[in-house]
Short mmCIF file of C-alpha atoms and ligand atoms in Angstrom, two decimals:
data_model
loop_
_atom_site.label_atom_id
_atom_site.label_comp_id
_atom_site.label_asym_id
_atom_site.label_seq_id
_atom_site.Cartn_x
_atom_site.Cartn_y
_atom_site.Cartn_z
CA MET S 20 26.49 28.14 -19.21
CA PRO S 21 25.05 24.76 -19.14
CA GLU S 22 20.99 24.85 -18.75
CA GLN S 23 19.21 24.82 -15.24
CA ASN S 24 18.26 21.59 -13.81
CA ARG S 25 14.74 21.65 -12.44
CA VAL S 26 12.68 19.55 -10.53
CA ALA S 27 8.97 19.76 -9.42
CA LEU S 28 8.01 18.87 -6.00
CA ALA S 29 4.46 18.24 -4.79
CA PHE S 30 4.69 20.62 -1.97
CA SER S 31 2.66 21.35 1.07
CA GLY S 32 4.91 22.66 3.62
CA GLY S 33 4.73 20.15 5.94
CA LEU S 34 7.70 18.84 7.24
CA ASP S 35 8.14 15.97 4.35
CA THR S 36 8.23 18.04 1.59
CA THR S 37 10.16 21.04 3.36
CA VAL S 38 13.06 18.79 3.82
CA CYS S 39 12.80 17.68 0.43
CA VAL S 40 13.78 21.09 -0.96
CA PRO S 41 17.57 21.07 0.20
CA LEU S 42 18.09 17.48 -0.26
CA LEU S 43 16.68 17.75 -4.21
CA GLU S 44 19.45 20.44 -4.25
CA GLU S 45 22.38 18.74 -2.38
CA GLU S 46 21.86 15.05 -2.66
CA TYR S 47 20.03 15.05 -6.15
CA GLY S 48 22.07 18.05 -7.50
CA TYR S 49 19.30 19.97 -8.87
CA ASP S 50 19.70 23.57 -9.70
CA GLU S 51 16.06 24.65 -8.76
CA VAL S 52 12.88 23.16 -6.92
CA ILE S 53 9.46 24.52 -8.02
CA GLY S 54 6.50 24.06 -5.47
CA VAL S 55 3.13 22.66 -6.45
CA THR S 56 0.45 23.07 -4.34
CA VAL S 57 -2.63 21.62 -5.70
CA ASP S 58 -6.06 22.58 -4.54
CA VAL S 59 -8.32 20.08 -3.99
CA GLY S 60 -10.40 21.61 -1.30
CA GLN S 61 -7.99 21.67 1.42
CA PRO S 62 -8.67 24.58 4.59
CA GLU S 63 -7.12 27.64 3.52
CA LYS S 64 -4.39 27.55 6.56
CA GLU S 65 -2.58 24.46 4.42
CA PHE S 66 -2.31 27.21 1.73
CA VAL S 67 -1.04 29.93 3.68
CA GLU S 68 1.58 27.45 5.48
CA ALA S 69 2.75 26.46 1.93
CA GLU S 70 3.61 30.05 0.75
CA GLU S 71 5.04 31.24 4.09
CA THR S 72 7.16 27.93 4.13
CA ALA S 73 7.71 28.22 0.13
CA ASP S 74 9.00 31.73 0.56
CA ALA S 75 11.08 30.95 3.86
CA LEU S 76 12.82 28.31 1.30
CA GLY S 77 13.13 30.86 -1.57
CA VAL S 78 11.12 28.44 -3.29
CA ASP S 79 8.67 29.37 -6.33
CA ASN S 80 5.57 27.68 -5.28
CA HIS S 81 2.72 27.31 -7.96
CA VAL S 82 -0.85 26.91 -6.87
CA VAL S 83 -3.23 24.91 -9.02
CA ASP S 84 -7.16 25.11 -8.42
CA ALA S 85 -8.14 21.19 -8.97
CA ARG S 86 -11.45 21.30 -7.01
CA GLU S 87 -13.91 20.94 -9.76
CA GLU S 88 -11.95 18.22 -11.22
CA PHE S 89 -11.62 16.69 -8.01
CA ALA S 90 -15.47 16.97 -6.99
CA ASP S 91 -16.47 15.64 -10.42
CA LEU S 92 -14.26 12.70 -9.58
CA CYS S 93 -16.26 12.50 -6.12
CA LEU S 94 -19.50 12.07 -7.84
CA ARG S 95 -18.18 9.38 -10.16
CA SER S 96 -17.33 7.41 -6.84
CA VAL S 97 -20.91 8.32 -5.76
CA LYS S 98 -22.43 6.62 -8.66
CA ALA S 99 -20.27 3.48 -7.91
CA ASN S 100 -21.12 3.47 -4.29
CA ALA S 101 -17.23 3.59 -3.70
CA THR S 102 -16.07 2.65 -0.51
CA TYR S 103 -13.14 0.75 0.58
CA GLN S 104 -13.13 -1.36 3.41
CA GLY S 105 -16.21 0.14 4.55
CA TYR S 106 -14.86 3.98 4.07
CA PRO S 107 -15.46 6.35 1.36
CA LEU S 108 -12.24 6.77 -0.78
CA GLY S 109 -10.79 10.21 -0.41
CA THR S 110 -7.15 10.49 -0.19
CA ALA S 111 -7.14 7.56 -2.84
CA LEU S 112 -9.01 9.71 -5.31
CA ALA S 113 -7.45 13.01 -4.71
CA ARG S 114 -3.90 11.58 -5.43
CA PRO S 115 -4.05 10.96 -9.29
CA VAL S 116 -5.57 14.34 -9.83
CA ILE S 117 -2.91 15.88 -7.72
CA ALA S 118 -0.54 14.13 -9.70
CA LYS S 119 -1.64 15.21 -13.09
CA ALA S 120 -1.84 18.87 -11.98
CA ILE S 121 1.87 18.56 -10.93
CA LEU S 122 3.27 17.12 -14.04
CA GLU S 123 1.53 19.52 -15.80
CA VAL S 124 3.18 22.37 -14.29
CA ALA S 125 6.79 20.40 -14.34
CA ILE S 126 6.53 19.89 -18.06
CA GLU S 127 5.14 23.60 -18.89
CA GLU S 128 8.20 24.92 -16.55
CA ASP S 129 10.64 22.56 -18.34
CA CYS S 130 11.59 20.46 -15.47
CA ASP S 131 13.52 17.35 -15.79
CA ALA S 132 12.05 15.65 -12.77
CA VAL S 133 9.12 15.28 -10.93
CA ALA S 134 9.21 14.75 -6.56
CA HIS S 135 7.12 13.69 -3.83
CA GLY S 136 7.79 13.27 -0.33
CA CYS S 137 6.00 10.44 0.49
CA THR S 138 7.31 7.34 2.56
CA GLY S 139 7.93 3.93 1.33
CA LYS S 140 5.34 2.61 3.42
CA GLY S 141 2.15 4.36 2.25
CA ASN S 142 -0.19 4.33 -0.55
CA ASP S 143 0.17 7.59 -1.97
CA GLN S 144 3.57 6.85 -3.49
CA LEU S 145 2.02 4.36 -5.58
CA ARG S 146 -0.66 6.71 -6.85
CA PHE S 147 1.83 9.57 -7.46
CA GLU S 148 3.90 7.81 -9.73
CA ALA S 149 1.40 5.67 -11.42
CA VAL S 150 0.47 8.85 -13.24
CA TRP S 151 4.12 10.26 -13.25
CA ARG S 152 5.54 7.02 -14.77
CA ASP S 153 3.59 7.75 -17.90
CA SER S 154 5.79 10.78 -18.59
CA ASP S 155 9.30 10.84 -19.79
CA LEU S 156 10.40 12.89 -16.36
CA GLU S 157 12.39 11.48 -13.62
CA VAL S 158 10.68 10.59 -10.87
CA ILE S 159 12.39 11.19 -7.27
CA ALA S 160 11.00 10.03 -3.67
CA PRO S 161 13.54 11.59 -1.22
CA VAL S 162 11.90 10.30 1.80
CA ARG S 163 12.19 6.96 0.53
CA GLU S 164 15.14 6.57 -1.46
CA LEU S 165 17.22 7.94 1.55
CA GLY S 166 15.83 6.01 4.24
CA LEU S 167 14.46 9.41 5.93
CA THR S 168 12.45 9.06 9.38
CA ARG S 169 10.34 11.67 10.93
CA GLU S 170 12.57 12.16 13.82
CA TRP S 171 15.86 12.51 11.60
CA GLU S 172 13.88 15.05 9.37
CA MET S 173 13.24 17.38 12.59
CA GLU S 174 16.71 17.05 13.39
CA TYR S 175 17.97 18.15 9.86
CA ALA S 176 15.22 20.83 9.96
CA ALA S 177 16.47 22.17 13.13
CA GLU S 178 20.25 22.28 11.83
CA ARG S 179 19.15 23.98 9.01
CA ASP S 180 16.88 26.45 10.33
CA LEU S 181 14.23 25.16 8.22
CA PRO S 182 10.83 26.62 8.85
CA VAL S 183 8.73 23.74 9.98
CA GLU S 184 7.73 24.94 13.49
CA GLY S 185 4.30 25.99 13.79
CA GLY S 186 2.75 23.50 11.39
CA SER S 187 -0.98 23.18 11.27
CA GLU S 188 -0.97 19.38 11.79
CA GLY S 189 0.34 19.08 15.36
CA ARG S 190 1.42 15.55 16.56
CA TYR S 191 -1.08 14.00 13.79
CA SER S 192 -0.55 13.11 10.24
CA ILE S 193 -3.76 14.77 8.56
CA ASP S 194 -4.66 14.67 4.86
CA THR S 195 -7.77 16.73 4.12
CA ASN S 196 -9.43 17.32 1.05
CA LEU S 197 -13.13 18.28 -0.05
CA TRP S 198 -14.17 14.70 0.31
CA SER S 199 -12.74 13.44 3.57
CA ARG S 200 -10.29 14.27 6.24
CA SER S 201 -7.82 11.61 7.53
CA ILE S 202 -5.88 11.52 10.94
CA GLU S 203 -2.89 9.01 11.47
CA GLY S 204 -0.06 8.54 13.64
CA SER S 205 0.96 9.46 17.33
CA GLU S 206 -1.02 7.54 20.07
CA LEU S 207 -3.67 6.80 17.02
CA GLU S 208 -1.02 4.18 15.80
CA ASP S 209 -1.98 2.23 18.82
CA PRO S 210 -5.18 0.17 17.75
CA ALA S 211 -6.27 -0.17 21.53
CA THR S 212 -6.17 3.75 22.12
CA ILE S 213 -9.18 5.54 22.09
CA PRO S 214 -8.96 8.68 20.26
CA GLU S 215 -9.06 11.94 21.87
CA ASP S 216 -11.84 14.35 20.70
CA ASP S 217 -9.14 16.68 19.12
CA ILE S 218 -8.39 14.51 16.06
CA TYR S 219 -12.06 15.56 14.97
CA ASP S 220 -12.36 19.04 12.93
CA TRP S 221 -15.59 18.35 10.48
CA THR S 222 -17.81 16.43 13.04
CA GLN S 223 -19.47 17.44 16.11
CA ASN S 224 -19.98 14.76 18.93
CA PRO S 225 -23.38 13.05 18.29
CA SER S 226 -25.64 14.97 20.77
CA GLY S 227 -29.15 15.95 21.94
CA LYS S 228 -29.27 18.08 18.61
CA ASP S 229 -32.96 17.61 16.93
CA ALA S 230 -32.94 15.64 13.94
CA GLU S 231 -32.72 17.15 10.30
CA LEU S 232 -34.06 15.91 7.14
CA VAL S 233 -31.98 16.87 3.73
CA ASP S 234 -33.41 16.17 0.51
CA ILE S 235 -31.09 15.35 -2.56
CA GLU S 236 -32.23 14.95 -6.04
CA PHE S 237 -30.38 12.92 -8.50
CA GLU S 238 -29.87 13.07 -12.21
CA ASP S 239 -28.46 10.17 -13.67
CA GLY S 240 -27.04 9.02 -10.79
CA VAL S 241 -25.36 12.50 -9.98
CA PRO S 242 -26.62 14.64 -7.21
CA VAL S 243 -27.77 18.31 -8.78
CA ALA S 244 -30.11 19.68 -6.07
CA LEU S 245 -30.15 20.02 -2.48
CA ASP S 246 -33.34 20.72 -0.54
CA GLY S 247 -34.84 21.58 -4.03
CA GLU S 248 -32.20 24.03 -4.80
CA ALA S 249 -29.86 23.30 -7.67
CA ILE S 250 -26.17 23.59 -6.75
CA ASP S 251 -22.79 22.94 -7.86
CA PRO S 252 -20.66 19.60 -6.65
CA VAL S 253 -18.14 21.68 -4.79
CA SER S 254 -20.74 23.70 -2.96
CA LEU S 255 -22.94 20.41 -2.67
CA VAL S 256 -19.90 18.81 -0.84
CA GLU S 257 -19.09 21.72 1.33
CA GLN S 258 -22.52 22.41 2.66
CA LEU S 259 -22.86 18.87 3.28
CA ASN S 260 -20.05 18.61 5.33
CA GLU S 261 -21.09 21.13 7.38
CA GLN S 262 -24.77 20.20 7.92
CA ALA S 263 -24.13 16.45 8.27
CA GLY S 264 -21.07 17.20 10.13
CA ALA S 265 -22.90 18.85 12.97
CA HIS S 266 -24.59 15.83 13.65
CA GLY S 267 -21.74 13.59 14.01
CA VAL S 268 -22.18 11.91 10.66
CA GLY S 269 -19.27 10.50 8.75
CA ARG S 270 -16.69 8.92 11.38
CA THR S 271 -14.63 6.07 10.77
CA ASP S 272 -12.07 4.35 12.87
CA MET S 273 -10.62 1.31 11.47
CA MET S 274 -8.06 -1.40 10.71
CA GLU S 275 -6.96 -0.69 6.86
CA ASP S 276 -5.06 -3.06 4.42
CA ARG S 277 -2.88 -0.92 2.33
CA MET S 278 -1.65 -1.75 -1.08
CA LEU S 279 1.70 -3.35 0.23
CA GLY S 280 0.06 -5.41 2.86
CA LEU S 281 0.60 -3.11 5.88
CA LYS S 282 -2.12 -3.35 7.93
CA VAL S 283 -2.82 0.36 9.63
CA ARG S 284 -4.89 2.28 12.23
CA GLU S 285 -7.08 4.98 10.30
CA ASN S 286 -9.37 7.54 11.33
CA TYR S 287 -11.68 9.57 8.89
CA GLU S 288 -14.38 12.03 8.59
CA HIS S 289 -16.19 12.33 5.56
CA PRO S 290 -19.75 13.62 6.28
CA ALA S 291 -21.06 14.67 2.94
CA ALA S 292 -19.51 11.49 1.45
CA THR S 293 -21.94 9.64 3.91
CA VAL S 294 -24.99 11.08 2.78
CA LEU S 295 -24.47 11.56 -0.91
CA LEU S 296 -23.41 7.49 -0.91
CA THR S 297 -26.40 6.68 1.37
CA ALA S 298 -28.80 8.71 -0.51
CA HIS S 299 -27.45 7.62 -3.93
CA GLU S 300 -27.65 3.73 -3.12
CA ALA S 301 -31.20 4.40 -1.79
CA LEU S 302 -32.39 5.36 -5.26
CA GLU S 303 -30.70 2.55 -6.72
CA GLN S 304 -32.49 0.41 -4.82
CA LEU S 305 -35.75 1.47 -5.71
CA VAL S 306 -34.86 1.83 -9.77
CA LEU S 307 -32.75 -0.92 -10.33
CA THR S 308 -33.98 -4.60 -10.47
CA GLN S 309 -32.56 -7.28 -8.17
CA GLU S 310 -30.15 -8.76 -10.62
CA GLU S 311 -28.81 -5.10 -11.62
CA ARG S 312 -28.28 -4.83 -8.09
CA GLN S 313 -26.46 -7.80 -7.18
CA PHE S 314 -24.17 -7.38 -10.23
CA LYS S 315 -23.53 -3.93 -9.65
CA GLN S 316 -22.22 -4.55 -6.36
CA GLN S 317 -19.41 -6.52 -8.14
CA ILE S 318 -18.70 -3.84 -10.40
CA ASP S 319 -18.57 -1.12 -7.79
CA GLN S 320 -16.17 -3.36 -5.86
CA GLN S 321 -13.58 -3.62 -8.73
CA TRP S 322 -14.22 0.28 -9.30
CA ALA S 323 -13.67 1.02 -5.63
CA GLN S 324 -10.64 -1.23 -5.69
CA LYS S 325 -8.87 0.78 -8.65
CA GLY S 326 -9.69 3.81 -6.91
CA TYR S 327 -8.23 2.78 -3.68
CA GLN S 328 -5.15 2.14 -6.01
CA GLY S 329 -5.36 5.41 -7.62
CA LEU S 330 -6.02 3.74 -10.93
CA VAL S 331 -9.26 5.69 -11.94
CA ASP S 332 -7.71 6.55 -15.43
CA ALA S 333 -7.66 2.58 -16.45
CA PRO S 334 -9.21 1.33 -19.19
CA PHE S 335 -10.74 -1.21 -16.77
CA VAL S 336 -12.41 1.61 -15.14
CA ASP S 337 -13.85 3.17 -18.45
CA ALA S 338 -15.48 -0.65 -19.33
CA LEU S 339 -16.77 -1.12 -15.41
CA GLU S 340 -18.20 2.69 -16.08
CA GLY S 341 -19.97 1.59 -18.96
CA PHE S 342 -21.99 -0.69 -16.79
CA ILE S 343 -22.71 1.97 -13.82
CA ASP S 344 -23.37 4.94 -16.33
CA ASN S 345 -25.92 2.67 -18.33
CA THR S 346 -27.75 1.44 -14.91
CA ASN S 347 -27.65 5.17 -13.32
CA GLU S 348 -29.38 6.75 -16.56
CA ARG S 349 -32.85 5.58 -14.13
CA VAL S 350 -31.53 6.78 -11.02
CA ASN S 351 -33.21 10.01 -11.09
CA GLY S 352 -35.54 10.90 -8.53
CA SER S 353 -35.22 12.41 -4.86
CA VAL S 354 -33.98 10.79 -1.46
CA THR S 355 -34.47 12.19 1.62
CA VAL S 356 -32.20 11.39 4.67
CA LYS S 357 -32.35 11.84 8.21
CA LEU S 358 -29.33 13.13 10.23
CA GLU S 359 -29.72 12.23 13.68
CA GLY S 360 -26.98 11.35 16.49
CA GLY S 361 -24.35 10.41 14.00
CA HIS S 362 -26.20 8.51 11.96
CA CYS S 363 -27.63 9.15 8.19
CA ARG S 364 -30.77 6.96 6.94
CA PRO S 365 -32.89 7.21 4.02
CA VAL S 366 -36.34 7.92 5.25
CA ALA S 367 -38.31 8.65 1.72
CA ARG S 368 -37.32 8.15 -2.18
CA GLU S 369 -38.90 8.23 -5.45
CA SER S 370 -38.62 8.35 -8.55
CA GLU S 371 -40.49 8.16 -12.29
CA TYR S 372 -38.16 5.00 -12.77
CA ALA S 373 -39.05 2.93 -9.88
CA VAL S 374 -39.28 -0.47 -9.87
CA TYR S 375 -41.73 -0.54 -7.64
CA SER S 376 -45.78 -0.95 -7.76
CA GLU S 377 -47.33 -0.19 -4.68
CA SER S 378 -50.64 -2.34 -5.55
CA ALA S 379 -48.44 -5.58 -6.29
CA ALA S 380 -46.87 -5.28 -2.93
CA SER S 381 -49.61 -3.72 -0.99
CA PHE S 382 -51.24 -5.88 1.82
CA ASP S 383 -54.43 -4.24 1.14
CA GLU S 384 -55.27 -4.47 -2.41
CA GLU S 385 -55.87 -7.72 -3.98
CA ASP S 386 -55.90 -6.16 -7.82
CA VAL S 387 -52.64 -5.86 -9.46
CA GLN S 388 -50.65 -5.06 -12.67
CA GLY S 389 -50.43 -7.61 -15.08
CA GLY S 390 -53.51 -9.59 -13.48
CA ILE S 391 -51.68 -11.18 -11.04
CA THR S 392 -53.48 -12.71 -7.82
CA GLN S 393 -52.27 -14.10 -4.39
CA GLN S 394 -53.56 -17.63 -5.68
CA ASP S 395 -50.78 -17.73 -8.75
CA ALA S 396 -48.08 -17.78 -6.17
CA THR S 397 -49.73 -21.70 -4.99
CA GLY S 398 -47.30 -23.28 -7.89
CA VAL S 399 -44.29 -21.36 -7.16
CA ALA S 400 -44.69 -22.38 -3.46
CA LYS S 401 -44.99 -26.08 -3.87
CA TYR S 402 -41.50 -25.95 -6.21
CA HIS S 403 -39.84 -23.44 -3.68
CA GLY S 404 -37.01 -25.88 -2.29
CA PHE S 405 -38.08 -28.73 -4.24
CA GLN S 406 -34.49 -30.01 -5.03
CA SER S 407 -33.39 -29.70 -1.52
CA ARG S 408 -35.77 -31.68 -0.41
CA LEU S 409 -35.21 -34.22 -3.37
CA ALA S 410 -31.19 -33.94 -1.95
CA LYS S 411 -32.31 -34.40 1.35
CA ARG S 412 -34.47 -37.70 0.71
CA ALA S 413 -31.83 -38.92 -1.52
CA MET S 414 -29.14 -38.99 1.37
CA GLU S 415 -31.54 -40.40 3.94
CA ASN S 416 -32.32 -43.17 1.79
CA ALA S 417 -28.94 -43.93 0.94
CA ARG S 418 -27.95 -44.10 4.80
CA GLN S 419 -30.91 -46.42 5.49
CA GLU S 420 -29.59 -48.84 2.97
CA ASP S 421 -26.07 -48.77 4.49
N1 LIG R 529 -4.70 5.47 4.32
C1 LIG R 529 -5.34 6.45 3.46
C2 LIG R 529 -5.23 6.01 1.82
O1 LIG R 529 -4.14 5.37 1.61
C3 LIG R 529 -5.07 7.71 3.94
C4 LIG R 529 -3.96 8.30 4.08
C5 LIG R 529 -4.03 9.39 4.41
N2 LIG R 529 -2.66 10.25 4.52
C6 LIG R 529 -2.52 10.78 5.89
N3 LIG R 529 -1.24 11.07 6.19
N4 LIG R 529 -2.90 10.98 6.85
O2 LIG R 529 -6.13 6.48 1.46
#
């Protein structure tokens, strides 16, 4: 008997990954498909769906808990103030974590290949494969390679009696993890369509609810306590999603530029991410010097770009984190944010590293650190804009001579 040919499939129990199972056997000739569902904080019902679908398909499905690893990466992204085109990175951060966990199962289970159900239009195919192609296993993308459409998949599933009905998604394509929830597809594909309220699950419509204050304490740029109580990263994010979501904080409706150049309409919910990013940045404003903040914006932007690409393991990112970690050694202290009417804004901050002197900035006091007085600014004020004035005068003179 020849050895069994096995493939490990990134499995969610949704339509794409469900049709991949018979296709991997029939079109690609694998004897056995092993499913892997990686827990990065999806809702419980997604695991139930994956398990039920796997059972019905006769697939052995492995569930790997990667929540802690993912939460740690989310907090690294906070240190980098990481947003892409204005929204907190979510799916992009989860993919490499998921891909790595699947690869580990594939190797343990002696698989010859790894497969995903991504289409050839999105970013996720690139993020998965960046991790997988660093191994000797074959990489298979049935949906992309066979040019499948959702319609074809639905017909194929019906013909074969595959267990796809009752999917949790309904008409949208939804990707949820601890950090964010993304909603795509159906009528949302028309950028001119205003979303129905039912696309939201984590956030309430901002109403007349009373404002709420939340206090977050940071150590070396990492949030470690909520309202004075020490808390682990996973619980912190879960709790803030609830608390800030109740105020409608963390909704994004945008046009996004994907890696392949496609422009797409995206909707996101990310209450905890919005709160933590807002609070972290408020503390950086207090403790970093102006030039540090300015340069860090460029560093942060590069970090976010690599994050979006699913390449947070790149040596370039290590180098960026050299600057990020160094400056964040002073990001210690606490920030109070106010949750109100869909907004989260910092209202108080304190740190032993504050680059701030109340007596220097105050309108009320004359005596300041370093013996500086108001009159000392006179010389600076005389010079300010000096070169521009010289340039303008030279231009005027030249014009008069013509
Ligand atoms: N556009 C986002 C990204 O590339 C999210 C994609 C999530 N996928 C989904 N089926 N909703 O990171």
